[in-house]
Amino acid sequence: MDIGILRTGAPPGDLEARFGSYDDMFGRLLGPDFAPRIWDVTLGELPDRVDTVPAYLITGSPAGVYEPLSWIPPLFDFLRRAKGEARLVGVCFGHQAMAEAFGGRVEKSGRGWGVGLQDYEMSGAAAWMGDFPPRRIAVPASHQDQVVIPPPGVRILARSTFSPYGMFEWEDESALSMQFHPEFAPEYAKALIEFRRERLPDPDAAIATLDRPNDSALVGGWIRSFLAA
């Protein structure tokens, strides 16, 4: 299946050389059945036509959706044109961009950084999850910004005390987004915490959480099923 990856950032420092780009991470998560075409949105790249591919995935980014960056308004415009015409999946910044583009609100959270392996309560289910989805999932996260007002027309599928709006499906079943990072391998998530160590309140505790089992492969399977639906 052809899929467009709308790249909105890159791993910091030397982490891309060590672990690959976000495109590489999503390629490993989704597997060989998905053939990505890459547009670097930060360089002003976007598809000329929404129907260039049947689905788009919006990556994470160090940027905030509220920042006055020249590439963010065109991204929002593209997402509005694409919704209902192509499947959309947003991860972290992508989750926040979709929320803002479709009528929600994102802010830098007063709760601070959410890093390490984060636990989410499943508060909904969808057909592409298969039978008997778990009641809780644990997935790596790395963010300060959060959705504080959800956009209209969404179902909240996962939430936590730290991130009440952890995962959305739009009611027309055309879009899916999540605050967490199923594409992050534990070793990359640990290295990212080390890179940001001076900015984090308890980096060693966050790193230790990443030795626990995680549900990234499960969430990756959900994304594959959603894209293929």
Coordinates of C-alpha atoms in Angstrom, one line a residue:
M1 CA 0.0 0.0 0.0
D2 CA 1.3 3.5 -0.9
I3 CA 1.4 5.9 2.0
G4 CA 2.6 9.5 2.3
I5 CA 4.8 10.4 5.3
L6 CA 4.5 14.1 6.1
R7 CA 7.9 14.7 7.8
T8 CA 7.6 17.5 10.3
G9 CA 10.9 17.0 12.2
A10 CA 14.0 14.9 12.7
P11 CA 15.7 13.2 15.6
P12 CA 18.1 15.7 17.4
G13 CA 21.8 15.7 17.6
D14 CA 23.5 12.5 16.4
L15 CA 20.4 10.4 17.1
E16 CA 19.3 10.2 13.4
A17 CA 22.7 8.8 12.4
R18 CA 22.5 6.2 15.2
F19 CA 18.8 5.2 15.0
G20 CA 17.6 6.4 11.6
S21 CA 15.0 9.1 10.6
Y22 CA 11.4 9.2 11.7
D23 CA 10.7 7.8 8.2
D24 CA 12.9 4.8 9.0
M25 CA 11.2 4.2 12.3
F26 CA 7.7 4.2 10.8
G27 CA 9.0 1.9 8.0
R28 CA 10.1 -0.6 10.7
L29 CA 6.8 -0.2 12.6
L30 CA 4.5 -0.6 9.5
G31 CA 6.5 -3.3 7.7
P32 CA 7.2 -4.0 4.0
D33 CA 3.6 -4.0 2.9
F34 CA 3.6 -0.2 3.1
A35 CA 5.6 1.8 0.5
P36 CA 6.2 5.4 1.9
R37 CA 6.6 8.5 -0.2
I38 CA 8.2 11.3 1.9
W39 CA 7.4 15.0 1.9
D40 CA 9.5 17.2 4.2
V41 CA 6.8 19.7 5.3
T42 CA 9.4 21.9 7.1
L43 CA 11.0 22.6 3.7
G44 CA 7.6 23.6 2.2
E45 CA 7.0 20.2 0.6
L46 CA 3.4 18.9 0.4
P47 CA 1.6 16.7 -2.2
D48 CA 0.2 18.7 -5.1
R49 CA -2.9 16.6 -5.0
V50 CA -4.6 15.0 -2.0
D51 CA -5.2 11.8 -4.0
T52 CA -1.5 11.3 -4.8
V53 CA -1.6 8.5 -2.2
P54 CA -4.6 6.9 -0.3
A55 CA -3.2 7.7 3.2
Y56 CA -0.9 10.1 5.0
L57 CA 1.0 9.9 8.3
I58 CA 2.1 13.0 10.1
T59 CA 5.3 12.6 12.2
G60 CA 6.5 14.0 15.4
S61 CA 8.4 17.3 15.6
P62 CA 10.3 19.5 18.0
A63 CA 8.0 22.3 16.9
G64 CA 4.8 23.4 18.6
V65 CA 1.7 23.6 16.5
Y66 CA 1.1 27.2 17.9
E67 CA 4.5 28.5 16.8
P68 CA 4.6 31.1 14.0
L69 CA 6.5 28.8 11.5
S70 CA 5.8 29.4 7.8
W71 CA 5.2 25.7 7.1
I72 CA 2.5 25.0 9.7
P73 CA -0.5 26.9 8.1
P74 CA 0.0 25.1 4.8
L75 CA 0.1 21.8 6.6
F76 CA -3.2 22.6 8.4
D77 CA -4.7 23.6 5.0
F78 CA -3.6 20.3 3.5
L79 CA -5.0 18.3 6.4
R80 CA -8.4 20.0 6.0
R81 CA -8.5 19.2 2.3
A82 CA -7.3 15.7 2.9
K83 CA -9.8 14.7 5.6
G84 CA -12.4 12.4 4.1
E85 CA -10.5 12.1 0.9
A86 CA -7.5 10.1 2.3
R87 CA -6.8 8.2 5.5
L88 CA -4.9 10.3 8.1
V89 CA -2.8 9.1 11.0
G90 CA -1.1 11.6 13.3
V91 CA 1.6 10.8 15.9
C92 CA 2.6 13.3 18.7
F93 CA 3.0 16.5 16.8
G94 CA 0.8 14.9 14.1
H95 CA -1.9 14.3 16.7
Q96 CA -1.7 17.9 17.9
A97 CA -1.6 19.3 14.3
M98 CA -4.8 17.3 13.4
A99 CA -6.5 18.5 16.6
E100 CA -5.7 22.1 15.8
A101 CA -6.5 21.8 12.1
F102 CA -9.9 20.3 12.9
G103 CA -11.0 22.7 15.6
G104 CA -9.3 21.7 18.9
R105 CA -6.7 23.4 20.9
V106 CA -3.1 22.5 21.9
E107 CA -0.9 24.2 24.6
K108 CA 2.3 23.6 26.4
S109 CA 1.2 21.6 29.3
G110 CA 1.5 22.7 32.9
R111 CA 2.1 19.1 33.7
G112 CA 5.6 19.4 32.2
W113 CA 7.3 16.6 30.2
G114 CA 5.8 13.3 29.5
V115 CA 8.7 10.9 28.8
G116 CA 9.5 7.2 29.1
L117 CA 7.0 4.4 28.9
Q118 CA 3.5 5.9 29.6
D119 CA 0.4 3.9 30.6
Y120 CA -2.9 4.6 29.0
E121 CA -6.4 3.4 29.8
M122 CA -8.3 2.3 26.8
S123 CA -11.6 4.2 26.8
G124 CA -13.0 3.1 23.5
A125 CA -12.6 0.4 20.8
A126 CA -12.7 0.3 17.0
A127 CA -13.2 -2.5 14.4
W128 CA -9.6 -2.2 13.2
M129 CA -8.4 -3.1 16.7
G130 CA -9.6 -6.6 16.3
D131 CA -11.4 -8.6 19.0
F132 CA -10.9 -7.9 22.7
P133 CA -8.5 -5.0 22.7
P134 CA -6.6 -4.6 26.1
R135 CA -7.9 -2.4 28.9
R136 CA -4.5 -0.7 29.2
I137 CA -1.5 -0.1 26.9
A138 CA 2.0 1.1 27.6
V139 CA 3.8 3.0 24.8
P140 CA 6.8 5.4 24.8
A141 CA 6.1 9.1 24.8
S142 CA 8.1 12.3 24.6
H143 CA 6.2 15.6 24.7
Q144 CA 5.5 18.8 26.5
D145 CA 2.6 20.0 24.4
Q146 CA -0.9 18.5 24.8
V147 CA -4.3 18.7 23.3
V148 CA -6.3 20.6 25.9
I149 CA -9.6 20.9 24.0
P150 CA -10.4 18.0 21.6
P151 CA -11.8 18.8 18.2
P152 CA -15.4 18.1 17.4
G153 CA -16.3 14.7 16.0
V154 CA -13.8 12.5 17.8
R155 CA -14.0 9.5 20.0
I156 CA -11.4 9.3 22.7
L157 CA -9.8 5.8 22.5
A158 CA -7.1 6.1 25.1
R159 CA -6.4 8.5 28.0
S160 CA -4.3 8.8 31.1
T161 CA -4.1 11.2 34.1
F162 CA -1.2 12.9 32.4
S163 CA -2.6 12.9 28.9
P164 CA -6.5 12.9 29.0
Y165 CA -6.6 13.0 25.2
G166 CA -4.1 10.3 24.4
M167 CA -5.7 8.8 21.2
F168 CA -8.5 9.9 18.9
E169 CA -10.5 8.3 16.1
W170 CA -12.7 10.7 14.1
E171 CA -16.3 9.6 14.0
D172 CA -16.4 9.5 10.2
E173 CA -13.6 6.8 10.5
S174 CA -11.2 8.8 8.2
A175 CA -8.6 9.8 10.7
L176 CA -6.7 8.4 13.7
S177 CA -4.2 10.2 16.0
M178 CA -2.2 9.5 19.1
Q179 CA 0.0 11.5 21.5
F180 CA 2.4 8.6 22.1
H181 CA 5.2 7.2 19.9
P182 CA 4.7 3.5 18.9
E183 CA 7.6 4.0 16.4
F184 CA 10.1 4.7 19.1
A185 CA 12.3 1.6 20.0
P186 CA 13.2 1.6 23.7
E187 CA 16.8 2.2 23.0
Y188 CA 16.0 5.3 20.9
A189 CA 13.6 6.6 23.6
K190 CA 16.3 6.2 26.2
A191 CA 18.8 8.0 24.0
L192 CA 16.4 10.9 23.5
I193 CA 15.9 11.2 27.3
E194 CA 19.7 11.3 27.7
F195 CA 19.9 14.0 25.0
R196 CA 17.3 16.1 27.0
R197 CA 18.6 15.1 30.4
E198 CA 19.2 18.6 31.7
R199 CA 15.6 19.6 30.9
L200 CA 13.8 16.7 32.5
P201 CA 12.8 16.4 36.2
D202 CA 13.8 12.7 36.7
P203 CA 15.5 11.3 33.6
D204 CA 16.8 8.1 35.3
A205 CA 13.3 7.1 36.4
A206 CA 12.0 7.7 32.9
I207 CA 14.8 5.6 31.4
A208 CA 14.0 2.8 33.8
T209 CA 10.4 2.6 32.7
L210 CA 11.5 1.6 29.2
D211 CA 12.8 -1.7 30.4
R212 CA 9.2 -2.8 30.9
P213 CA 7.3 -4.6 28.2
N214 CA 5.5 -2.3 25.8
D215 CA 2.6 -2.4 23.4
S216 CA 4.2 -0.6 20.5
A217 CA 3.9 -3.6 18.2
L218 CA 0.2 -3.9 19.1
V219 CA -0.4 -0.2 18.3
G220 CA 1.6 -0.6 15.1
G221 CA -0.8 -3.4 14.1
W222 CA -3.7 -1.1 14.8
I223 CA -2.2 1.6 12.5
R224 CA -1.7 -1.0 9.7
S225 CA -5.3 -2.2 10.1
F226 CA -6.7 1.3 10.1
L227 CA -4.7 2.3 7.0
A228 CA -5.8 -0.8 5.1
A229 CA -9.5 -0.6 6.1

